[in-house]
mmJSON file of the N, C-alpha and C atoms, coordinates in Angstrom:
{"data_MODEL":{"atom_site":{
"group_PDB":["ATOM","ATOM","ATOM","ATOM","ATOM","ATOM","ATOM","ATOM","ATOM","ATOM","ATOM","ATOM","ATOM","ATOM","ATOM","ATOM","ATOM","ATOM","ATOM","ATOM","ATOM","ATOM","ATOM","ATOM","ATOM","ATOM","ATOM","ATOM","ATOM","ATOM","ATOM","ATOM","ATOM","ATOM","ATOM","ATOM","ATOM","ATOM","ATOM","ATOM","ATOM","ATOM","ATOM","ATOM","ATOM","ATOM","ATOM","ATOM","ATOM","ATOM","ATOM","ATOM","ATOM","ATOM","ATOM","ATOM","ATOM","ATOM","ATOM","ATOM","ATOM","ATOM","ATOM","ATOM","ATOM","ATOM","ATOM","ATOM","ATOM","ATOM","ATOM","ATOM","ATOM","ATOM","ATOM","ATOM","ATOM","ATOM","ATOM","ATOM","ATOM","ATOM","ATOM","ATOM","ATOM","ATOM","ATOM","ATOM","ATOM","ATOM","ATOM","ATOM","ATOM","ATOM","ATOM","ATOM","ATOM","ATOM","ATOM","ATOM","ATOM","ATOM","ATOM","ATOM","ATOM","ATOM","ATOM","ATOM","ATOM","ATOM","ATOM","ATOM","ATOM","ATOM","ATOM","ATOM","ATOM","ATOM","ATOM","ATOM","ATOM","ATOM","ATOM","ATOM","ATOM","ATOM","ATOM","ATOM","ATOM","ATOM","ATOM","ATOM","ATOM","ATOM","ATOM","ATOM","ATOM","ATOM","ATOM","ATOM","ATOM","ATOM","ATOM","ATOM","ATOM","ATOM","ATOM","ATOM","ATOM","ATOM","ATOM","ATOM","ATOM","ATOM","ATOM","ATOM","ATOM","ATOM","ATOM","ATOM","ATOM","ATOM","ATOM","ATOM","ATOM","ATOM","ATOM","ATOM","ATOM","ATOM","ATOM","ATOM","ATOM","ATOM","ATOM","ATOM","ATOM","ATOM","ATOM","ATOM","ATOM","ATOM","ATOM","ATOM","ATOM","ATOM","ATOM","ATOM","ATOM","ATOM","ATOM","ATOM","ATOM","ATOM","ATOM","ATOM","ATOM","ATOM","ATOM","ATOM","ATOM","ATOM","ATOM","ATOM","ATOM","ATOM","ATOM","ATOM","ATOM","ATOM","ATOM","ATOM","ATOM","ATOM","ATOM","ATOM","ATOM","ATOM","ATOM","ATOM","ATOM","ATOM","ATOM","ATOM","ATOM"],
"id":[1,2,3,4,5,6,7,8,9,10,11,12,13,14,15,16,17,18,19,20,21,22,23,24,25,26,27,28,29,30,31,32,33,34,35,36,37,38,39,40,41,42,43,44,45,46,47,48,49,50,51,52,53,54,55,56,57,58,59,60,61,62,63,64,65,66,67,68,69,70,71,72,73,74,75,76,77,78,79,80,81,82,83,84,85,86,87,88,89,90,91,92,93,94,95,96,97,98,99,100,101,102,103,104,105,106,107,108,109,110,111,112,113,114,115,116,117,118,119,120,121,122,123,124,125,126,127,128,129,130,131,132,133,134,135,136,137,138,139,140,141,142,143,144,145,146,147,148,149,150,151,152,153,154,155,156,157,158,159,160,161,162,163,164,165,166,167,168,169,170,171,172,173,174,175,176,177,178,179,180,181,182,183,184,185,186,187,188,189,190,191,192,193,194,195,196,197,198,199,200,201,202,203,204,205,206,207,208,209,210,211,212,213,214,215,216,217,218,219,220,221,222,223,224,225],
"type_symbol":["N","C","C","N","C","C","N","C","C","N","C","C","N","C","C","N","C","C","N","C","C","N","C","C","N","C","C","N","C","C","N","C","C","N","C","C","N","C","C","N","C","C","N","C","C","N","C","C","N","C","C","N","C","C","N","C","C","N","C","C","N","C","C","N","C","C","N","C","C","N","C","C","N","C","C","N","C","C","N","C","C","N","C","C","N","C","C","N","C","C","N","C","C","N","C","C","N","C","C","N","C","C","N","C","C","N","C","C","N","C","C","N","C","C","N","C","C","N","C","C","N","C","C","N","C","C","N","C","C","N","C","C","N","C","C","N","C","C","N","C","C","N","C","C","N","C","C","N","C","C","N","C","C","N","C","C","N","C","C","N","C","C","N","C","C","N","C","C","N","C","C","N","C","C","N","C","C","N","C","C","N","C","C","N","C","C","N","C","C","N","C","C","N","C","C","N","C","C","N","C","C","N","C","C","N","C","C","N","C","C","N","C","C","N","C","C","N","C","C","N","C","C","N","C","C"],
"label_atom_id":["N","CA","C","N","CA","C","N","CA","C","N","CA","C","N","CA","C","N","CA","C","N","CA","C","N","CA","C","N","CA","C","N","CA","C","N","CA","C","N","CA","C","N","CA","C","N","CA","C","N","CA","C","N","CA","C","N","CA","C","N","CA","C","N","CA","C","N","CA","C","N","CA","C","N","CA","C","N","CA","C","N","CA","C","N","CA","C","N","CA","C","N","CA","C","N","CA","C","N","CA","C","N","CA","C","N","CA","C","N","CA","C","N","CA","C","N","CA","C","N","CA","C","N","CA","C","N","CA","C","N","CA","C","N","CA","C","N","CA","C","N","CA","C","N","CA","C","N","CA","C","N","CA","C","N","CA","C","N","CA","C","N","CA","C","N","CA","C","N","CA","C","N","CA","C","N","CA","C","N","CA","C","N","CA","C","N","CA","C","N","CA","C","N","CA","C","N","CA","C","N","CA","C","N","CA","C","N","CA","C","N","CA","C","N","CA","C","N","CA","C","N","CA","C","N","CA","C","N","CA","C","N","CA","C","N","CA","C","N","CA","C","N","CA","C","N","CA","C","N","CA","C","N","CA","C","N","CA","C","N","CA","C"],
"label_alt_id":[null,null,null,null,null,null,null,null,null,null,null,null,null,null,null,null,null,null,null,null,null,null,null,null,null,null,null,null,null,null,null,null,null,null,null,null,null,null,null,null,null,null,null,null,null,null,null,null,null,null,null,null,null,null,null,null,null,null,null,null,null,null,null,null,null,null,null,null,null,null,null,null,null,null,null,null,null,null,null,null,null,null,null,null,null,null,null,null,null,null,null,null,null,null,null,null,null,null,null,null,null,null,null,null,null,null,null,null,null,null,null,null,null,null,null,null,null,null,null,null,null,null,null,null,null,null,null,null,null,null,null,null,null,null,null,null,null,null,null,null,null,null,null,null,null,null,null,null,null,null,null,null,null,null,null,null,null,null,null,null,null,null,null,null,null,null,null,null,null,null,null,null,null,null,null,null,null,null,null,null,null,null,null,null,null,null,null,null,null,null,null,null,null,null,null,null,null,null,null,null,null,null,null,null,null,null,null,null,null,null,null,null,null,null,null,null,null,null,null,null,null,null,null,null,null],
"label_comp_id":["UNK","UNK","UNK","UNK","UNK","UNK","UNK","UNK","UNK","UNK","UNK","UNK","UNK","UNK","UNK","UNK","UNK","UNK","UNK","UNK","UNK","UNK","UNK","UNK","UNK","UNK","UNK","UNK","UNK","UNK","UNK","UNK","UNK","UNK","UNK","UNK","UNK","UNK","UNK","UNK","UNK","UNK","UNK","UNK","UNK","UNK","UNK","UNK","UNK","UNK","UNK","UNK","UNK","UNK","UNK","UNK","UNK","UNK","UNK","UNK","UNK","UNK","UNK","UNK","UNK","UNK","UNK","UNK","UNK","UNK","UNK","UNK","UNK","UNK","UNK","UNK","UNK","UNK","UNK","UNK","UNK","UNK","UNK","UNK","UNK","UNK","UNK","UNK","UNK","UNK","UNK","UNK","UNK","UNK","UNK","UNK","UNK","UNK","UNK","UNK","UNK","UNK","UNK","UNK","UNK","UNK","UNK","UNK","UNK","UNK","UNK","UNK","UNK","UNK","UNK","UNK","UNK","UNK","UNK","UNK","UNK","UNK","UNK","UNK","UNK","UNK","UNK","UNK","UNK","UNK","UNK","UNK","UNK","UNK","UNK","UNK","UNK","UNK","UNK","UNK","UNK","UNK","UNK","UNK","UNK","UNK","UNK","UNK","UNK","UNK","UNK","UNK","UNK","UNK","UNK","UNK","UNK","UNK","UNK","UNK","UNK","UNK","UNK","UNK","UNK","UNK","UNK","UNK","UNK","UNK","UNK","UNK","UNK","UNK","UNK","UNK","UNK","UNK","UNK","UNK","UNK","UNK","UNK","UNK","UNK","UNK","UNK","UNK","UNK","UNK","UNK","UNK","UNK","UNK","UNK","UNK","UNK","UNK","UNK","UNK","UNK","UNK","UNK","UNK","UNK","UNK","UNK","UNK","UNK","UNK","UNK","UNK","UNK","UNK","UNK","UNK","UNK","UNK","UNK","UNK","UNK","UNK","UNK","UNK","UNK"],
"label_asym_id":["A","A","A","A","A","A","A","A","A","A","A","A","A","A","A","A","A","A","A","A","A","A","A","A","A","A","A","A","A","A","A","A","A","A","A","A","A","A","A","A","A","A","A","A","A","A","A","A","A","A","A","A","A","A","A","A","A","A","A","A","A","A","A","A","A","A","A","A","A","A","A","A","A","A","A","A","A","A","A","A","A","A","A","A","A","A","A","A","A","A","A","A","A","A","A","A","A","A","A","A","A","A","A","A","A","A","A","A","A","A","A","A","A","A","A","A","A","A","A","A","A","A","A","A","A","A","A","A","A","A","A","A","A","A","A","A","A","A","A","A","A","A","A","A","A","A","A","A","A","A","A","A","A","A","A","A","A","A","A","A","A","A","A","A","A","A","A","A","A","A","A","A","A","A","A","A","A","A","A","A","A","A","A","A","A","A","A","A","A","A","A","A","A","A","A","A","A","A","A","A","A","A","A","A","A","A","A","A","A","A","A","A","A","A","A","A","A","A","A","A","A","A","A","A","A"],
"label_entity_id":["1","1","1","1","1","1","1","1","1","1","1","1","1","1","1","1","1","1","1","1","1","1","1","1","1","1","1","1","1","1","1","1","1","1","1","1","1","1","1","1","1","1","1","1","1","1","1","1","1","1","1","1","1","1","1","1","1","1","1","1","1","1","1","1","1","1","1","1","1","1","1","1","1","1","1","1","1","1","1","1","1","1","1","1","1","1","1","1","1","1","1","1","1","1","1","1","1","1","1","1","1","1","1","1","1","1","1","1","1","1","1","1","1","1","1","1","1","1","1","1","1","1","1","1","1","1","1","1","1","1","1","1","1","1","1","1","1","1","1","1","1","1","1","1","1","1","1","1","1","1","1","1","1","1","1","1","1","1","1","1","1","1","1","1","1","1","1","1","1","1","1","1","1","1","1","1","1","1","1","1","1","1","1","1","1","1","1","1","1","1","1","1","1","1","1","1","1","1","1","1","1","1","1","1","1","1","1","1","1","1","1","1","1","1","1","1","1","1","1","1","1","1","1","1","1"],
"label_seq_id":[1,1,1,2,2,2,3,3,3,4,4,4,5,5,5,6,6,6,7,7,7,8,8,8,9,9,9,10,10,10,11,11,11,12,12,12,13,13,13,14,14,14,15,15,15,16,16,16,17,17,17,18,18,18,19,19,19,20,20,20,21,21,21,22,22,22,23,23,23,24,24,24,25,25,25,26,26,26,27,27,27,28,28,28,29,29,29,30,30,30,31,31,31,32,32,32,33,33,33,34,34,34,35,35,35,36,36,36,37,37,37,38,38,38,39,39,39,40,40,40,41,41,41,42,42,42,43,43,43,44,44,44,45,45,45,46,46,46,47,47,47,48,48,48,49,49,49,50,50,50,51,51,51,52,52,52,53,53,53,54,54,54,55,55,55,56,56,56,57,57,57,58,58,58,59,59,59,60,60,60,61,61,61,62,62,62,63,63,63,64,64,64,65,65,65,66,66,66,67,67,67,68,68,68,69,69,69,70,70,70,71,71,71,72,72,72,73,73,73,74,74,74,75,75,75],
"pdbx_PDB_ins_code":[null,null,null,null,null,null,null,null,null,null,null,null,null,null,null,null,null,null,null,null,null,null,null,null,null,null,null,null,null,null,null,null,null,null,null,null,null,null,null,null,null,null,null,null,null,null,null,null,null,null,null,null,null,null,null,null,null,null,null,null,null,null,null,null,null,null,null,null,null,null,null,null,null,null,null,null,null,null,null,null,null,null,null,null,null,null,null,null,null,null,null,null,null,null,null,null,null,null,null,null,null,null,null,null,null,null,null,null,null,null,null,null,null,null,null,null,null,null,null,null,null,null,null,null,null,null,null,null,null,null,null,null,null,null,null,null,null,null,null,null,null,null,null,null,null,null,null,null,null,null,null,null,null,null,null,null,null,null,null,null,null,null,null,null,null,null,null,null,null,null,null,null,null,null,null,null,null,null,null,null,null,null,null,null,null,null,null,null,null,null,null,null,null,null,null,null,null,null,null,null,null,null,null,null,null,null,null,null,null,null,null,null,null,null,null,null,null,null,null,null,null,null,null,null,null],
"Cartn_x":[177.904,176.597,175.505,175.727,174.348,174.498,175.332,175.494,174.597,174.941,174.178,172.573,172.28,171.071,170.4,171.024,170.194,169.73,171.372,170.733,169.704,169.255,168.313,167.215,167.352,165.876,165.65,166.914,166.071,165.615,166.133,165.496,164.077,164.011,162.505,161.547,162.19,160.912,160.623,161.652,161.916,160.478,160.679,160.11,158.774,158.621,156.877,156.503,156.878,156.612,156.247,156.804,157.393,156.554,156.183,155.651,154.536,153.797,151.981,151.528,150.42,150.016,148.818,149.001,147.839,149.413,150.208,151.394,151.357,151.684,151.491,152.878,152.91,154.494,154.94,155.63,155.965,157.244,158.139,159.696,160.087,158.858,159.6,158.916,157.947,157.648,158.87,158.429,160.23,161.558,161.397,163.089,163.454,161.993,162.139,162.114,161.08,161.391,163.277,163.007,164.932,165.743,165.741,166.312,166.035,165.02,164.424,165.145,165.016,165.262,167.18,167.965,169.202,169.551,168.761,169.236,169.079,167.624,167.482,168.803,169.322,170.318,171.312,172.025,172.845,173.355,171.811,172.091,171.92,171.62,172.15,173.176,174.391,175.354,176.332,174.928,174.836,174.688,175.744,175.798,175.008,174.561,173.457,174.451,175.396,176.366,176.129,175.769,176.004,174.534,173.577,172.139,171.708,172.846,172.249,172.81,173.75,174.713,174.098,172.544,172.225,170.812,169.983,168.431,168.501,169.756,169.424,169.25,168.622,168.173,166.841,167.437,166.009,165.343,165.941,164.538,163.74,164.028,162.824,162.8,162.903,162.304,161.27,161.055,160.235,159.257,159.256,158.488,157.262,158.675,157.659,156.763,156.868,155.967,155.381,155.108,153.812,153.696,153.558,152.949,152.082,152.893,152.244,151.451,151.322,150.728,149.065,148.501,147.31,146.584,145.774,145.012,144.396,144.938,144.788,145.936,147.221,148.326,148.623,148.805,149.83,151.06,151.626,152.58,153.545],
"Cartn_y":[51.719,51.622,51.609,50.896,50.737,52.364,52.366,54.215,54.894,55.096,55.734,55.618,54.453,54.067,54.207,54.143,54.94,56.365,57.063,58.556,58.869,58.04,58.539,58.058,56.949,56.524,57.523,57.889,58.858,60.242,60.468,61.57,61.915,60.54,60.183,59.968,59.116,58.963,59.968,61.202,62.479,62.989,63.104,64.223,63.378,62.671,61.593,61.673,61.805,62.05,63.563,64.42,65.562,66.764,66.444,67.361,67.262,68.587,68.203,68.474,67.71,67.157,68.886,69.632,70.825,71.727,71.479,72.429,73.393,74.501,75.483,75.542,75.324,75.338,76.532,77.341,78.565,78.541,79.484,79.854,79.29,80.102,79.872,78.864,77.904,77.041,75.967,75.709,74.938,74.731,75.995,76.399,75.903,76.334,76.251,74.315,73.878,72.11,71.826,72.453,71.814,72.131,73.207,73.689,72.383,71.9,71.189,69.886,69.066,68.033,68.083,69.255,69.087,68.894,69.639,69.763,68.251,67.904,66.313,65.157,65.161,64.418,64.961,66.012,66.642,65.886,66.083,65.149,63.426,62.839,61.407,60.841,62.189,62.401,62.185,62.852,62.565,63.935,64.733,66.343,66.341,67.727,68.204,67.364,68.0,67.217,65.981,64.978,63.68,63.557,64.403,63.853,63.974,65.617,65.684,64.871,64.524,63.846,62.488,61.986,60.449,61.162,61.973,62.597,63.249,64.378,65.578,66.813,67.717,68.771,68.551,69.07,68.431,69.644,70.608,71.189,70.815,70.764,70.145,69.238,68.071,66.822,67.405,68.247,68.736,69.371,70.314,71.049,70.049,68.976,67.993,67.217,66.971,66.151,66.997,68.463,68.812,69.361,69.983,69.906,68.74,67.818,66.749,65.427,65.969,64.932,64.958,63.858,63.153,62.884,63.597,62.892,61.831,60.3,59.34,58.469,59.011,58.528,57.584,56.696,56.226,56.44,56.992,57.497,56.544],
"Cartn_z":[108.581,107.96,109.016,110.218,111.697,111.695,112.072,113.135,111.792,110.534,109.287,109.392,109.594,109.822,110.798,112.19,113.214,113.768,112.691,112.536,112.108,110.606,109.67,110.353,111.286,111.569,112.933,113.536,114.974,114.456,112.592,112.282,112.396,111.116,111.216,112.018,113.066,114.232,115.039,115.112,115.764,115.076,113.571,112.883,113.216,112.886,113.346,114.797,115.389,116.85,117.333,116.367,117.474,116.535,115.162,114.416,114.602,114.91,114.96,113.904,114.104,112.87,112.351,113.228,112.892,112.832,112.207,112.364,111.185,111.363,110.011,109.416,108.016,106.89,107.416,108.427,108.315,108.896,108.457,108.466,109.857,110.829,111.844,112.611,112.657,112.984,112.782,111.175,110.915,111.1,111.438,111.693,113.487,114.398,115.639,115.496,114.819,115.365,114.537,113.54,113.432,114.486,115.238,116.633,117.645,117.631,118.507,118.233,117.126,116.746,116.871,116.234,116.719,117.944,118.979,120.499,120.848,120.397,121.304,120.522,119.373,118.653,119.35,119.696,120.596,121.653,122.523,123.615,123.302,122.031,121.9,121.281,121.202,121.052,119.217,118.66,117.673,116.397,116.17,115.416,114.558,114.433,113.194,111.787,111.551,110.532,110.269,111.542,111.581,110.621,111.289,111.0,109.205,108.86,107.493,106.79,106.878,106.194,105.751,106.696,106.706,105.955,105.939,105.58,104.761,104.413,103.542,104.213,103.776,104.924,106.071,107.332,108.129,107.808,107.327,107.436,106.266,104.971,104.126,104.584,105.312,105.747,106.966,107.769,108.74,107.478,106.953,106.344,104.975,105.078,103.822,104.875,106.062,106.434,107.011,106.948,107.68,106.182,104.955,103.962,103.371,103.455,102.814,104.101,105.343,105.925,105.978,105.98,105.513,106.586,107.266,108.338,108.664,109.559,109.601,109.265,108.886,108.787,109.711,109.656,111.019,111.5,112.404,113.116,113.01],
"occupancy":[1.0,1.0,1.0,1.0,1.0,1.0,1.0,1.0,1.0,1.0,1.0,1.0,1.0,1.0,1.0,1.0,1.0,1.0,1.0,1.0,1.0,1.0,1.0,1.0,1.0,1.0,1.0,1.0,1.0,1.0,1.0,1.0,1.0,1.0,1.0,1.0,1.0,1.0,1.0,1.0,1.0,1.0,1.0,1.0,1.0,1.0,1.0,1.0,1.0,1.0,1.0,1.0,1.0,1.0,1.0,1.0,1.0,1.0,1.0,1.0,1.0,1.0,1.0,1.0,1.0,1.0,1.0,1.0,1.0,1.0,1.0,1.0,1.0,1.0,1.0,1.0,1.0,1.0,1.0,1.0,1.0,1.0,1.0,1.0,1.0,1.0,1.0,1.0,1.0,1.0,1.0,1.0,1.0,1.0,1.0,1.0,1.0,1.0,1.0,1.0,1.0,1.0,1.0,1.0,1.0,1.0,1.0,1.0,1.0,1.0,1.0,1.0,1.0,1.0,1.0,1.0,1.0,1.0,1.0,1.0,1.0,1.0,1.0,1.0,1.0,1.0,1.0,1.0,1.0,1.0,1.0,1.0,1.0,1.0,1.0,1.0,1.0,1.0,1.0,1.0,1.0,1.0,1.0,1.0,1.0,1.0,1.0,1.0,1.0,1.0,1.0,1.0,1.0,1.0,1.0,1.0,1.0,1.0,1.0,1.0,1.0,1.0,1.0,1.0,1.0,1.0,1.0,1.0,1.0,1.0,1.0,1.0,1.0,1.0,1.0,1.0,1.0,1.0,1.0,1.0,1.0,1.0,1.0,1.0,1.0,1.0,1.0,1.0,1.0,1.0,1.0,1.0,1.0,1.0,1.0,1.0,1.0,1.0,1.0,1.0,1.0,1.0,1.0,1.0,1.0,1.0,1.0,1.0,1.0,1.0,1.0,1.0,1.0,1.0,1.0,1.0,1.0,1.0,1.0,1.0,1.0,1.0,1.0,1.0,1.0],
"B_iso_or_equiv":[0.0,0.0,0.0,0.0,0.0,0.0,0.0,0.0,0.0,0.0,0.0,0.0,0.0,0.0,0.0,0.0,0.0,0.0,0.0,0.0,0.0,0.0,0.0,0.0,0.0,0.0,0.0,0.0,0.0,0.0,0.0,0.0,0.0,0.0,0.0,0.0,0.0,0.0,0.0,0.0,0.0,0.0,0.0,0.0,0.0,0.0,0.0,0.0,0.0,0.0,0.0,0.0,0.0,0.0,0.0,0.0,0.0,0.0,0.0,0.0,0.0,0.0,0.0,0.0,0.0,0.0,0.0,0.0,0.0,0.0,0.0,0.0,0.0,0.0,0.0,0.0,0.0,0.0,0.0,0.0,0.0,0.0,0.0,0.0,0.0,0.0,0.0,0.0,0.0,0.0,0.0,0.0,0.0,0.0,0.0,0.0,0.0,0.0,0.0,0.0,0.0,0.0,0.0,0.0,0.0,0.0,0.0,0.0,0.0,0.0,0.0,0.0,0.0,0.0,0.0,0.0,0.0,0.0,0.0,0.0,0.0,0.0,0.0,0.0,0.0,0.0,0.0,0.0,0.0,0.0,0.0,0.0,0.0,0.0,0.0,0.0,0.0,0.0,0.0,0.0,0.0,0.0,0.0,0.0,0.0,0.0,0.0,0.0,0.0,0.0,0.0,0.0,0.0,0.0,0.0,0.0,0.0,0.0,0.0,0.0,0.0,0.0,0.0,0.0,0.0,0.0,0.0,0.0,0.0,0.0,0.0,0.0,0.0,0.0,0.0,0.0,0.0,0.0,0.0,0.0,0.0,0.0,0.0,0.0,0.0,0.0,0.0,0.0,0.0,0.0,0.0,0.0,0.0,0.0,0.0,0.0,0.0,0.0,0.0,0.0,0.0,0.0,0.0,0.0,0.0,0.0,0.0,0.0,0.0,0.0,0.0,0.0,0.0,0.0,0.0,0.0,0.0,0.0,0.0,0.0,0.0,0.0,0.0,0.0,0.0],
"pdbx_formal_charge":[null,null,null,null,null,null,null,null,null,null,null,null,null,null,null,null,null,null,null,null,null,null,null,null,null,null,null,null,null,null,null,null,null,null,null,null,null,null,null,null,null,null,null,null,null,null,null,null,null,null,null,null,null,null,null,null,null,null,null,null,null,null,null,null,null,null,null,null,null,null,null,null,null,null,null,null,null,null,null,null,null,null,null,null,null,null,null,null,null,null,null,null,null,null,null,null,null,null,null,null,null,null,null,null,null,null,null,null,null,null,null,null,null,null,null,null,null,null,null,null,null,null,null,null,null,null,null,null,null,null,null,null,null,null,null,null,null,null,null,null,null,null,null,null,null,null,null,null,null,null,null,null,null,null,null,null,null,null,null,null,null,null,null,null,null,null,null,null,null,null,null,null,null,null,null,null,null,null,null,null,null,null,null,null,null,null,null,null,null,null,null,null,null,null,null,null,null,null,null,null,null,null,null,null,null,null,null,null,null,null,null,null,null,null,null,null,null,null,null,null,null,null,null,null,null],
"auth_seq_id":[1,1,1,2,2,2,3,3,3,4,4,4,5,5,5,6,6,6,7,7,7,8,8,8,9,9,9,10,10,10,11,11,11,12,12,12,13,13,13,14,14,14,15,15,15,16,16,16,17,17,17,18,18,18,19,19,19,20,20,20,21,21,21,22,22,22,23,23,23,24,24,24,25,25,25,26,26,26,27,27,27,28,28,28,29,29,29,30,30,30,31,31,31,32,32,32,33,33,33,34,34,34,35,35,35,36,36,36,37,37,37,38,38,38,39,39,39,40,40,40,41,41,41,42,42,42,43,43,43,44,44,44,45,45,45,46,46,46,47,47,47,48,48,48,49,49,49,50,50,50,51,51,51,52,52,52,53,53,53,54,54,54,55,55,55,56,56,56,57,57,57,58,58,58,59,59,59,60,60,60,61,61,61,62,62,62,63,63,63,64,64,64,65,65,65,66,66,66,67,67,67,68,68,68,69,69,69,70,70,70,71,71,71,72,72,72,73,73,73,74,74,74,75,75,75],
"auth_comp_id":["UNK","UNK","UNK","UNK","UNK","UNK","UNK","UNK","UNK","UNK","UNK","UNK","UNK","UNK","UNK","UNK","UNK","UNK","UNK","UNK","UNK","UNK","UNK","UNK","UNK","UNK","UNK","UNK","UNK","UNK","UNK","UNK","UNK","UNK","UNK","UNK","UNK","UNK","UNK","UNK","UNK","UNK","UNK","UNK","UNK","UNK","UNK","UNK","UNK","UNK","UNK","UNK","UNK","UNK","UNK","UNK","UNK","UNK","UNK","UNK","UNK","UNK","UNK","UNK","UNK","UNK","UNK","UNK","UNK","UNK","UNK","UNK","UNK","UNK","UNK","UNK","UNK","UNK","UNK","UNK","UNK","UNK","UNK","UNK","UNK","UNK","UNK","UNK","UNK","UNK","UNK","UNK","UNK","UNK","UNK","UNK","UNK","UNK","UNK","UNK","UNK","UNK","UNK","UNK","UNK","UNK","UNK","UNK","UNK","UNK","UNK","UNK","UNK","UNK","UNK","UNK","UNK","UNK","UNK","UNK","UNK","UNK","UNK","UNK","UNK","UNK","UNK","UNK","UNK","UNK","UNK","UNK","UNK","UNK","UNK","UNK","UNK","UNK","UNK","UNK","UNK","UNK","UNK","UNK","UNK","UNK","UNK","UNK","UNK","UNK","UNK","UNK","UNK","UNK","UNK","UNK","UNK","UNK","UNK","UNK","UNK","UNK","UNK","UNK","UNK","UNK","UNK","UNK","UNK","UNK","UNK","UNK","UNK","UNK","UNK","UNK","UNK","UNK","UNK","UNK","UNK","UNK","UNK","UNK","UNK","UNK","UNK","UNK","UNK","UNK","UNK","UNK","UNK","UNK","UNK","UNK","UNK","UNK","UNK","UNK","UNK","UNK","UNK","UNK","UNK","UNK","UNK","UNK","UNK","UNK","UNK","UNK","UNK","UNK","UNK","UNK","UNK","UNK","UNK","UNK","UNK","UNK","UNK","UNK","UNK"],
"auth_asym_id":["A","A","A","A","A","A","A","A","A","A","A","A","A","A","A","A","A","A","A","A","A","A","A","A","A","A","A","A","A","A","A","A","A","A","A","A","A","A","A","A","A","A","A","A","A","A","A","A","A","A","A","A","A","A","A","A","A","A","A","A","A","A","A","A","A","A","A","A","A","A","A","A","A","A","A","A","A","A","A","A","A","A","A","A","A","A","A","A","A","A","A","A","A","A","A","A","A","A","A","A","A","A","A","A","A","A","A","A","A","A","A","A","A","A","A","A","A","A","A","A","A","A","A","A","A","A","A","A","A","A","A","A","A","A","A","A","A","A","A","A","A","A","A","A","A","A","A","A","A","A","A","A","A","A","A","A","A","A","A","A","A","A","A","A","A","A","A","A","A","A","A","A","A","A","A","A","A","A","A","A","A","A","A","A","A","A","A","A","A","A","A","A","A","A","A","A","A","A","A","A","A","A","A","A","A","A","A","A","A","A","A","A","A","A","A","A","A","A","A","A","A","A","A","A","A"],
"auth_atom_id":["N","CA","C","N","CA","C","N","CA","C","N","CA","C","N","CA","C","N","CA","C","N","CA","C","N","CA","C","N","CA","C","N","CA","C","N","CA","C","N","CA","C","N","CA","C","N","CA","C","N","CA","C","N","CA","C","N","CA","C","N","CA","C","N","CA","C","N","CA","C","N","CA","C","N","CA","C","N","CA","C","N","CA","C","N","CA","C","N","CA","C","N","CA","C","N","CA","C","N","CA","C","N","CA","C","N","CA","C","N","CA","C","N","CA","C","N","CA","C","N","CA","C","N","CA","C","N","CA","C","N","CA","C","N","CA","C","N","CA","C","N","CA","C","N","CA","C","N","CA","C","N","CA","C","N","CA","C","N","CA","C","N","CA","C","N","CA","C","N","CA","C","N","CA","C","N","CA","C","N","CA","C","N","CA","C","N","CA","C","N","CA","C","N","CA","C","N","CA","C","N","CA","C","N","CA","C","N","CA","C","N","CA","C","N","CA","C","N","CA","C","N","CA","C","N","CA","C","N","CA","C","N","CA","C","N","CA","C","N","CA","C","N","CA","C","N","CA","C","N","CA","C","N","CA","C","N","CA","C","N","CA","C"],
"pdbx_PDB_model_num":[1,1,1,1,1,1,1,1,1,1,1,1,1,1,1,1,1,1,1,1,1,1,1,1,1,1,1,1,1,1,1,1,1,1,1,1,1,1,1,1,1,1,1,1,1,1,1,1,1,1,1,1,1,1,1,1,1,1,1,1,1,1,1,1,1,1,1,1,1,1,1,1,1,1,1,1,1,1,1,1,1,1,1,1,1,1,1,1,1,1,1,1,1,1,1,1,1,1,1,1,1,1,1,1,1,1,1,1,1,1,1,1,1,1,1,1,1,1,1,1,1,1,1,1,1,1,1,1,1,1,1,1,1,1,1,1,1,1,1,1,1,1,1,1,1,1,1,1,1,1,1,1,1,1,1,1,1,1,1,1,1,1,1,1,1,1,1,1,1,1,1,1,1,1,1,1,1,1,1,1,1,1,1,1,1,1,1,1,1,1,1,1,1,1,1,1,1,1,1,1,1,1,1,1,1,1,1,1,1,1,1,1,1,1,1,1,1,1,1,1,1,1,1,1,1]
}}}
């Protein structure tokens, strides 16, 4: 259940950190930070498998938080 929970949270803080906030919804914007976000879980020795398995798909989790983010959010 910890290990479950620290995937989903290095998803999240990944995707909050790493997505800009002027980012455009597009195929390949998205597609390149899920590239991004697997490689850095990679190296914390932690598989794309491992990650969806705890979030769902990262890529609608990347794409929902730059659709739906709110300027003035807190990070």
């Amino acid at each position: 259940m910890g290990n479950e929970r620290a995937r989903h949270r290095l998803a999240y803080k990944w995707i909050s950190k790493h997505v800009p906030k002027t980012a455009v919804a597009d195929v390949i914007s998205v597609a390149d930070l899920t590239e991004q976000l697997f490689a850095d879980a990679k190296a914390a020795g932690i598989s794309s498998n491992e990650i969806e398995e705890d979030t769902g798909s990262v890529y609608e989790a990347i794409l929902d938080a730059i659709v739906h983010h709110e300027p003035g959010m807190a990070d």
